[in-house]
Amino acid sequence: MPEVIINGPEGRLEGRYHHGTAKNAPIALILHPHPQHGGTMNNKVAYTLFQTFKARGFSVLRFNFRGVGRSQGSFDNGQGELSDAASALDWMQNYNPNATGCWIAGFSFGAWIAMQLLMRRPEIDGFISVAPPANMYDFTFLAPCPSSGLIIHGDRDDIVSPDSVTKLAAKLNSQKGITIEHKVVPGADHFFGQQLETVATLSDDYLTRAGL
């Protein structure tokens, strides 16, 4: 799993990249949780998502937002992190100009950033959003949500309230032209400590139904 250095808006961004073996393999970008609360690209949920896309033959990248690990810069309350994610997607597209699809996935804070990038980049075909922090951040920018996707959260999450995620999923699902699959993991807290395999299975099953 080669280390890569990406030119980001505030300097280098440190990443890990797997190149799919199939010709014109689809690409996926994985975004990690909050940098100021210990979030890195090696977070277990982010790593699980990375491995899930890798196993399906995607070219997949996870990276550290600015100020995390060896990535340069400092935390920017989401705005800069969105620019980092856009730069990472640019890098992926330059490296895979004929990719047959483009997906994004994120956990917690990373899910919020991923959904914002989804709005800005029409080439993104779908998303997987794990524990999107609907009680902490404004998701009203998803009007309308441009693509179908999967939302996963735990029913024992004491950081992101399950009710807020359920309401977000229902609101998005009411929009025409897209379908949001909403999966609640029984017994799972915010970090899915004992349910990482369930996250992988739900994600893998969703990608199967999406024809990937």
Coordinates of N, CA and C in Angstrom, one line a residue:
M1 N 0.9 -1.2 0.0 CA 0.0 0.0 0.0 C 0.9 1.2 0.0
P2 N 1.2 1.7 -1.2 CA 2.2 2.8 -1.2 C 1.8 4.1 -0.6
E3 N 2.7 4.8 0.1 CA 2.5 6.1 0.6 C 2.5 7.1 -0.6
V4 N 1.7 8.1 -0.6 CA 1.7 9.1 -1.7 C 1.7 10.5 -1.0
I5 N 2.3 11.4 -1.7 CA 2.2 12.8 -1.2 C 1.5 13.6 -2.3
I6 N 0.5 14.3 -1.9 CA -0.4 15.1 -2.8 C -0.1 16.6 -2.5
N7 N -0.1 17.3 -3.5 CA 0.0 18.8 -3.4 C -1.3 19.4 -3.0
G8 N -1.5 19.7 -1.7 CA -2.7 20.3 -1.3 C -2.7 21.8 -1.2
P9 N -3.8 22.5 -0.9 CA -3.9 23.9 -0.8 C -2.9 24.6 0.1
E10 N -2.5 23.8 1.2 CA -1.6 24.4 2.3 C -0.3 23.6 2.3
G11 N 0.0 22.9 1.2 CA 1.3 22.2 1.2 C 0.9 20.7 1.0
R12 N 1.8 19.8 1.4 CA 1.7 18.4 1.1 C 0.6 17.8 2.0
L13 N -0.1 16.8 1.4 CA -1.1 15.9 2.1 C -0.5 14.5 2.0
E14 N -0.5 13.9 3.1 CA 0.0 12.5 3.2 C -1.1 11.5 3.0
G15 N -0.9 10.5 2.1 CA -1.9 9.6 1.9 C -1.4 8.2 1.7
R16 N -2.4 7.2 1.6 CA -2.1 5.8 1.3 C -3.0 5.5 0.1
Y17 N -2.4 4.9 -0.9 CA -3.2 4.7 -2.2 C -3.0 3.2 -2.6
H18 N -4.1 2.6 -3.1 CA -4.1 1.3 -3.7 C -4.6 1.5 -5.1
H19 N -3.9 1.0 -6.1 CA -4.3 1.1 -7.5 C -5.0 -0.2 -7.9
G20 N -6.2 -0.1 -8.4 CA -6.9 -1.2 -8.8 C -6.3 -1.9 -10.0
T21 N -6.4 -3.2 -10.0 CA -5.7 -4.0 -11.1 C -6.4 -4.0 -12.4
A22 N -7.7 -3.8 -12.4 CA -8.5 -3.8 -13.6 C -8.3 -2.6 -14.4
K23 N -8.3 -2.7 -15.7 CA -8.2 -1.5 -16.6 C -9.4 -0.6 -16.3
N24 N -9.1 0.7 -16.1 CA -10.1 1.7 -15.9 C -11.0 1.5 -14.6
A25 N -10.3 0.9 -13.6 CA -11.0 0.6 -12.4 C -11.7 1.9 -11.8
P26 N -12.8 1.8 -11.2 CA -13.5 2.9 -10.5 C -12.6 3.4 -9.4
I27 N -12.8 4.7 -9.0 CA -12.0 5.3 -7.9 C -12.9 5.6 -6.7
A28 N -12.3 5.6 -5.5 CA -13.0 5.9 -4.3 C -12.1 6.7 -3.4
L29 N -12.6 7.7 -2.7 CA -11.9 8.6 -1.8 C -12.5 8.4 -0.4
I30 N -11.6 8.2 0.6 CA -12.1 7.9 2.0 C -11.6 9.1 2.9
L31 N -12.6 9.6 3.7 CA -12.3 10.8 4.5 C -12.5 10.4 6.0
H32 N -11.5 10.8 6.8 CA -11.4 10.4 8.2 C -12.1 11.4 9.1
P33 N -12.3 11.0 10.4 CA -13.0 11.8 11.3 C -12.3 13.0 11.8
H34 N -12.8 13.7 12.8 CA -12.4 15.1 13.2 C -10.9 15.1 13.6
P35 N -10.1 16.0 12.9 CA -8.7 16.1 13.2 C -8.4 16.5 14.7
Q36 N -9.2 17.2 15.3 CA -9.0 17.7 16.6 C -9.4 16.7 17.7
H37 N -10.0 15.6 17.3 CA -10.4 14.6 18.2 C -9.8 13.2 17.9
G38 N -8.6 13.3 17.4 CA -7.8 12.1 17.1 C -8.0 11.5 15.8
G39 N -8.8 12.1 14.9 CA -9.1 11.5 13.6 C -7.9 11.5 12.7
T40 N -7.6 10.4 12.1 CA -6.5 10.2 11.1 C -7.0 9.3 10.0
M41 N -6.2 9.2 9.0 CA -6.5 8.2 7.9 C -6.5 6.8 8.3
N42 N -5.8 6.5 9.5 CA -5.7 5.2 10.0 C -6.8 4.8 11.0
N43 N -7.8 5.7 11.2 CA -9.0 5.4 12.0 C -9.6 4.1 11.5
K44 N -10.1 3.3 12.4 CA -10.5 1.9 12.1 C -11.7 1.9 11.1
V45 N -12.6 2.9 11.3 CA -13.8 2.9 10.4 C -13.3 3.3 9.0
A46 N -12.5 4.3 8.9 CA -12.0 4.8 7.6 C -11.2 3.7 6.9
Y47 N -10.4 3.0 7.7 CA -9.5 1.9 7.2 C -10.4 0.8 6.7
T48 N -11.5 0.5 7.4 CA -12.5 -0.6 7.0 C -13.1 -0.2 5.7
L49 N -13.5 1.1 5.5 CA -14.1 1.5 4.2 C -13.0 1.4 3.1
F50 N -11.8 1.8 3.4 CA -10.7 1.7 2.4 C -10.6 0.2 1.9
Q51 N -10.5 -0.7 2.9 CA -10.3 -2.1 2.5 C -11.5 -2.7 1.8
T52 N -12.7 -2.2 2.1 CA -13.9 -2.7 1.4 C -13.9 -2.3 -0.1
F53 N -13.6 -1.0 -0.4 CA -13.5 -0.6 -1.8 C -12.3 -1.3 -2.5
K54 N -11.2 -1.5 -1.8 CA -10.0 -2.2 -2.3 C -10.4 -3.6 -2.8
A55 N -11.1 -4.3 -1.9 CA -11.5 -5.7 -2.2 C -12.4 -5.8 -3.4
R56 N -13.1 -4.7 -3.7 CA -14.0 -4.8 -4.9 C -13.3 -4.3 -6.1
G57 N -12.0 -4.0 -6.1 CA -11.3 -3.7 -7.3 C -11.1 -2.2 -7.6
F58 N -11.6 -1.4 -6.6 CA -11.4 0.1 -6.8 C -10.0 0.5 -6.7
S59 N -9.6 1.6 -7.3 CA -8.4 2.4 -6.9 C -8.9 3.3 -5.8
V60 N -8.3 3.2 -4.7 CA -8.8 3.9 -3.5 C -7.7 4.6 -2.7
L61 N -8.1 5.8 -2.3 CA -7.2 6.7 -1.5 C -7.7 7.1 -0.2
R62 N -6.9 7.0 0.8 CA -7.3 7.7 2.1 C -6.1 8.6 2.4
F63 N -6.4 9.7 3.1 CA -5.3 10.7 3.3 C -5.6 11.4 4.6
N64 N -4.5 12.1 5.1 CA -4.7 12.9 6.3 C -5.0 14.3 5.9
F65 N -6.1 14.9 6.5 CA -6.4 16.3 6.4 C -5.2 17.1 6.9
R66 N -5.2 18.4 6.5 CA -4.2 19.3 6.9 C -3.9 19.3 8.4
G67 N -2.7 19.3 8.8 CA -2.3 19.4 10.2 C -2.3 18.0 10.9
V68 N -2.6 17.0 10.2 CA -2.7 15.6 10.7 C -1.5 14.8 10.2
G69 N -0.8 14.1 11.1 CA 0.3 13.3 10.6 C 1.3 14.1 9.9
R70 N 1.7 13.8 8.7 CA 2.7 14.5 7.9 C 2.1 15.5 7.0
S71 N 0.8 15.7 7.0 CA 0.1 16.7 6.2 C 0.3 18.1 6.7
Q72 N 0.7 19.0 5.9 CA 1.0 20.4 6.3 C -0.3 21.2 6.4
G73 N -0.1 22.3 7.2 CA -1.2 23.2 7.4 C -1.8 23.0 8.8
S74 N -2.9 23.7 9.1 CA -3.6 23.5 10.4 C -5.1 23.5 10.2
F75 N -5.8 23.0 11.2 CA -7.2 22.7 11.1 C -7.9 24.0 10.7
D76 N -8.9 23.9 9.9 CA -9.6 25.0 9.3 C -11.1 24.9 9.4
N77 N -11.6 24.2 10.4 CA -13.1 24.2 10.7 C -13.9 23.6 9.5
G78 N -13.3 22.9 8.7 CA -14.1 22.3 7.6 C -13.9 22.9 6.2
Q79 N -13.7 24.2 6.1 CA -13.6 24.8 4.8 C -12.3 24.4 4.2
G80 N -11.2 24.4 4.9 CA -9.9 24.0 4.3 C -9.9 22.5 4.1
E81 N -10.5 21.7 5.0 CA -10.6 20.3 4.8 C -11.3 19.9 3.5
L82 N -12.4 20.7 3.2 CA -13.1 20.4 2.0 C -12.2 20.7 0.8
S83 N -11.3 21.7 0.9 CA -10.4 22.0 -0.2 C -9.3 20.9 -0.3
D84 N -8.9 20.3 0.9 CA -8.0 19.2 0.9 C -8.6 18.0 0.1
A85 N -9.9 17.7 0.4 CA -10.6 16.6 -0.2 C -10.7 16.8 -1.7
A86 N -11.0 18.0 -2.1 CA -11.1 18.3 -3.6 C -9.7 18.1 -4.2
S87 N -8.6 18.5 -3.6 CA -7.3 18.3 -4.1 C -7.0 16.8 -4.2
A88 N -7.4 16.0 -3.2 CA -7.2 14.6 -3.2 C -8.0 13.9 -4.4
L89 N -9.2 14.4 -4.6 CA -10.0 13.8 -5.7 C -9.4 14.2 -7.0
D90 N -8.8 15.4 -7.2 CA -8.1 15.8 -8.4 C -7.0 14.9 -8.7
W91 N -6.2 14.6 -7.6 CA -5.0 13.7 -7.8 C -5.5 12.4 -8.3
M92 N -6.6 11.8 -7.7 CA -7.1 10.5 -8.1 C -7.5 10.5 -9.5
Q93 N -8.2 11.6 -9.9 CA -8.7 11.7 -11.3 C -7.5 11.9 -12.3
N94 N -6.5 12.6 -11.9 CA -5.4 12.8 -12.8 C -4.6 11.4 -13.0
Y95 N -4.6 10.6 -11.9 CA -3.9 9.4 -12.0 C -4.8 8.3 -12.6
N96 N -6.1 8.5 -12.7 CA -7.0 7.5 -13.2 C -8.0 8.2 -14.2
P97 N -7.5 8.7 -15.3 CA -8.3 9.6 -16.2 C -9.5 8.9 -16.8
N98 N -9.4 7.5 -16.9 CA -10.5 6.8 -17.6 C -11.2 5.9 -16.6
A99 N -11.3 6.3 -15.3 CA -12.0 5.5 -14.3 C -13.5 5.4 -14.7
T100 N -14.0 4.2 -14.4 CA -15.4 3.9 -14.8 C -16.4 4.4 -13.8
G101 N -15.9 4.9 -12.7 CA -16.9 5.4 -11.7 C -16.1 6.2 -10.6
C102 N -16.8 7.0 -9.8 CA -16.2 7.8 -8.8 C -17.1 7.8 -7.5
W103 N -16.5 7.3 -6.4 CA -17.3 7.2 -5.2 C -16.6 7.9 -4.0
I104 N -17.3 8.3 -3.0 CA -16.7 9.0 -1.9 C -17.3 8.3 -0.6
A105 N -16.5 8.2 0.4 CA -17.0 7.7 1.7 C -16.3 8.4 2.8
G106 N -17.1 8.6 3.9 CA -16.5 9.3 5.1 C -17.1 8.9 6.4
F107 N -16.4 9.1 7.4 CA -16.9 8.7 8.8 C -16.9 10.0 9.6
S108 N -18.1 10.2 10.3 CA -18.3 11.3 11.2 C -17.9 12.7 10.5
F109 N -17.0 13.4 11.0 CA -16.6 14.7 10.4 C -16.3 14.5 8.9
G110 N -15.6 13.4 8.6 CA -15.3 13.0 7.2 C -16.5 12.8 6.4
A111 N -17.6 12.3 7.0 CA -18.9 12.2 6.2 C -19.5 13.5 5.9
W112 N -19.4 14.5 6.8 CA -19.8 15.9 6.5 C -19.1 16.5 5.4
I113 N -17.7 16.3 5.4 CA -16.9 16.9 4.3 C -17.2 16.1 3.0
A114 N -17.4 14.8 3.1 CA -17.7 14.0 1.9 C -19.0 14.5 1.2
M115 N -20.0 14.8 2.0 CA -21.3 15.2 1.5 C -21.2 16.6 0.8
Q116 N -20.3 17.4 1.4 CA -20.1 18.7 0.8 C -19.4 18.6 -0.6
L117 N -18.4 17.7 -0.6 CA -17.7 17.5 -1.9 C -18.7 16.9 -2.9
L118 N -19.6 16.0 -2.5 CA -20.6 15.5 -3.4 C -21.4 16.6 -4.1
M119 N -21.7 17.6 -3.4 CA -22.5 18.7 -4.0 C -21.7 19.5 -5.0
R120 N -20.4 19.5 -4.8 CA -19.5 20.3 -5.7 C -19.0 19.6 -6.9
R121 N -19.0 18.3 -6.9 CA -18.4 17.5 -7.9 C -19.4 16.5 -8.5
P122 N -20.0 16.9 -9.6 CA -21.1 16.1 -10.2 C -20.6 14.8 -10.7
E123 N -19.3 14.6 -10.9 CA -18.8 13.3 -11.4 C -18.9 12.2 -10.3
I124 N -19.2 12.6 -9.0 CA -19.3 11.5 -8.0 C -20.6 10.8 -8.2
D125 N -20.5 9.5 -8.3 CA -21.6 8.6 -8.6 C -22.4 8.2 -7.4
G126 N -21.8 8.1 -6.2 CA -22.4 7.6 -5.1 C -21.6 7.8 -3.8
F127 N -22.2 7.5 -2.7 CA -21.5 7.8 -1.4 C -21.8 6.7 -0.3
I128 N -20.9 6.6 0.6 CA -21.2 5.8 1.9 C -20.8 6.8 3.0
S129 N -21.8 7.1 3.8 CA -21.7 8.0 4.9 C -21.9 7.3 6.3
V130 N -20.9 7.2 7.1 CA -21.0 6.5 8.3 C -21.0 7.5 9.5
A131 N -22.1 7.4 10.3 CA -22.3 8.3 11.4 C -22.1 9.8 11.0
P132 N -22.9 10.3 10.0 CA -22.8 11.7 9.7 C -23.3 12.5 10.8
P133 N -22.5 13.5 11.3 CA -22.8 14.3 12.5 C -24.0 15.3 12.3
A134 N -25.1 14.8 12.1 CA -26.3 15.6 11.7 C -26.7 16.5 12.9
N135 N -26.3 16.2 14.1 CA -26.7 17.0 15.3 C -25.6 18.1 15.6
M136 N -24.5 18.1 14.8 CA -23.4 19.0 15.1 C -23.2 20.0 13.9
Y137 N -23.5 19.6 12.7 CA -23.2 20.4 11.5 C -24.5 20.5 10.7
D138 N -24.5 21.5 9.9 CA -25.7 21.8 9.0 C -25.5 21.0 7.8
F139 N -26.5 20.2 7.5 CA -26.6 19.4 6.2 C -27.6 19.9 5.2
T140 N -28.1 21.1 5.5 CA -29.2 21.7 4.6 C -28.6 22.0 3.2
F141 N -27.3 22.0 3.0 CA -26.7 22.2 1.7 C -27.1 21.1 0.7
L142 N -27.6 19.9 1.3 CA -28.0 18.8 0.4 C -29.4 19.0 -0.1
A143 N -29.5 20.0 -0.9 CA -30.8 20.4 -1.5 C -30.7 20.8 -2.9
P144 N -31.0 19.9 -3.8 CA -31.2 18.5 -3.6 C -29.9 17.7 -3.5
C145 N -29.9 16.5 -2.8 CA -28.8 15.6 -2.8 C -28.6 15.1 -4.2
P146 N -27.4 15.2 -4.8 CA -27.3 14.9 -6.2 C -27.1 13.4 -6.6
S147 N -26.9 12.5 -5.6 CA -26.8 11.1 -5.9 C -27.3 10.2 -4.8
S148 N -27.6 9.0 -5.1 CA -28.0 8.0 -4.1 C -26.8 7.6 -3.3
G149 N -27.1 7.0 -2.1 CA -26.0 6.6 -1.3 C -26.5 5.8 -0.1
L150 N -25.5 5.4 0.8 CA -25.8 4.6 1.9 C -25.4 5.4 3.2
I151 N -26.3 5.4 4.2 CA -26.0 6.0 5.5 C -26.0 4.9 6.5
I152 N -25.0 4.8 7.3 CA -24.9 3.8 8.4 C -24.7 4.5 9.7
H153 N -25.4 4.1 10.8 CA -25.0 4.6 12.1 C -25.4 3.6 13.1
G154 N -24.9 3.8 14.3 CA -25.2 2.9 15.4 C -26.3 3.4 16.3
D155 N -27.1 2.4 16.9 CA -28.2 2.9 17.7 C -27.8 3.2 19.1
R156 N -26.5 3.1 19.5 CA -26.0 3.5 20.8 C -24.9 4.5 20.6
D157 N -25.0 5.3 19.6 CA -24.0 6.4 19.3 C -24.3 7.5 20.3
D158 N -23.4 7.8 21.2 CA -23.6 8.9 22.2 C -22.9 10.2 21.8
I159 N -22.4 10.3 20.6 CA -21.8 11.5 20.0 C -22.7 12.1 19.0
V160 N -23.1 11.3 18.0 CA -24.0 11.7 17.0 C -25.4 11.0 17.3
S161 N -26.4 11.8 17.6 CA -27.6 11.2 18.1 C -28.3 10.4 16.9
P162 N -28.7 9.2 17.2 CA -29.4 8.4 16.2 C -30.6 9.1 15.6
D163 N -31.3 9.8 16.4 CA -32.5 10.5 15.8 C -32.2 11.5 14.8
S164 N -31.0 12.2 15.0 CA -30.6 13.2 14.0 C -30.3 12.6 12.7
V165 N -29.6 11.4 12.7 CA -29.3 10.8 11.5 C -30.5 10.2 10.8
T166 N -31.4 9.6 11.6 CA -32.7 9.1 11.0 C -33.4 10.2 10.3
K167 N -33.5 11.4 10.9 CA -34.2 12.5 10.3 C -33.5 13.0 9.0
L168 N -32.2 13.0 9.0 CA -31.4 13.4 7.8 C -31.7 12.4 6.7
A169 N -31.6 11.1 7.0 CA -31.9 10.1 6.0 C -33.3 10.2 5.4
A170 N -34.2 10.4 6.3 CA -35.6 10.5 5.8 C -35.8 11.8 4.9
K171 N -35.2 12.9 5.3 CA -35.3 14.1 4.5 C -34.7 13.9 3.1
L172 N -33.5 13.3 3.1 CA -32.9 13.0 1.8 C -33.7 12.1 0.9
N173 N -34.3 11.1 1.6 CA -35.0 10.0 0.9 C -36.3 10.6 0.3
S174 N -36.8 11.7 0.8 CA -38.0 12.3 0.3 C -37.8 13.0 -1.1
Q175 N -36.5 13.2 -1.4 CA -36.2 13.9 -2.7 C -36.4 12.9 -3.9
K176 N -36.8 13.5 -5.0 CA -37.0 12.7 -6.2 C -35.7 12.3 -6.9
G177 N -35.7 11.2 -7.5 CA -34.6 10.8 -8.3 C -33.4 10.1 -7.7
I178 N -33.4 10.0 -6.3 CA -32.4 9.3 -5.6 C -33.0 8.4 -4.6
T179 N -32.2 7.5 -4.1 CA -32.6 6.6 -3.1 C -31.5 6.5 -2.0
I180 N -31.8 6.8 -0.8 CA -30.9 6.7 0.3 C -31.2 5.4 1.1
E181 N -30.2 4.5 1.2 CA -30.4 3.4 2.0 C -29.9 3.7 3.4
H182 N -30.7 3.4 4.4 CA -30.3 3.8 5.8 C -30.3 2.6 6.7
K183 N -29.1 2.3 7.2 CA -28.9 1.1 8.0 C -28.4 1.4 9.4
V184 N -29.2 0.9 10.4 CA -28.9 1.1 11.8 C -28.2 -0.2 12.3
V185 N -27.1 0.0 12.9 CA -26.4 -1.2 13.5 C -26.7 -1.3 14.9
P186 N -27.4 -2.4 15.3 CA -27.7 -2.6 16.7 C -26.5 -2.7 17.6
G187 N -26.5 -2.0 18.8 CA -25.4 -2.1 19.7 C -24.2 -1.4 19.4
A188 N -24.2 -0.7 18.3 CA -22.9 0.0 17.9 C -22.9 1.4 18.5
D189 N -21.7 1.8 19.0 CA -21.5 3.2 19.5 C -20.9 4.0 18.3
H190 N -20.4 5.2 18.6 CA -20.0 6.0 17.5 C -18.8 5.4 16.7
F191 N -18.0 4.6 17.4 CA -16.7 4.1 16.8 C -16.8 2.7 16.2
F192 N -18.0 2.1 16.4 CA -18.2 0.7 15.8 C -17.2 -0.3 16.3
G193 N -16.7 -0.2 17.5 CA -15.6 -1.0 18.0 C -15.8 -2.5 17.8
Q194 N -17.0 -3.0 18.0 CA -17.2 -4.4 17.8 C -18.0 -4.7 16.6
Q195 N -18.3 -3.7 15.8 CA -19.1 -3.9 14.6 C -18.5 -3.4 13.3
L196 N -17.1 -3.4 13.3 CA -16.5 -3.0 12.0 C -16.8 -3.9 10.9
E197 N -16.9 -5.2 11.2 CA -17.2 -6.2 10.2 C -18.6 -5.9 9.6
T198 N -19.5 -5.5 10.5 CA -20.9 -5.2 10.0 C -20.8 -4.0 9.0
V199 N -20.0 -3.0 9.4 CA -19.9 -1.8 8.5 C -19.3 -2.3 7.1
A200 N -18.4 -3.1 7.1 CA -17.8 -3.7 5.9 C -18.8 -4.4 5.1
T201 N -19.6 -5.3 5.8 CA -20.6 -6.1 5.1 C -21.7 -5.2 4.5
L202 N -22.2 -4.3 5.3 CA -23.3 -3.4 4.8 C -22.8 -2.6 3.5
S203 N -21.5 -2.1 3.6 CA -21.0 -1.3 2.5 C -20.8 -2.2 1.3
D204 N -20.2 -3.4 1.5 CA -20.0 -4.3 0.4 C -21.3 -4.7 -0.3
D205 N -22.3 -5.0 0.5 CA -23.6 -5.4 0.0 C -24.2 -4.2 -0.8
Y206 N -24.0 -3.0 -0.3 CA -24.6 -1.8 -1.0 C -23.9 -1.7 -2.4
L207 N -22.6 -1.8 -2.4 CA -21.9 -1.7 -3.7 C -22.3 -2.8 -4.7
T208 N -22.6 -4.0 -4.2 CA -23.1 -5.0 -5.0 C -24.4 -4.6 -5.7
R209 N -25.3 -4.1 -4.8 CA -26.6 -3.6 -5.4 C -26.5 -2.5 -6.4
A210 N -25.4 -1.7 -6.2 CA -25.1 -0.6 -7.1 C -24.5 -1.0 -8.4
G211 N -24.2 -2.4 -8.5 CA -23.7 -2.9 -9.7 C -22.2 -2.8 -9.9
L212 N -21.5 -2.7 -8.8 CA -20.1 -2.5 -8.8 C -19.3 -3.7 -8.4

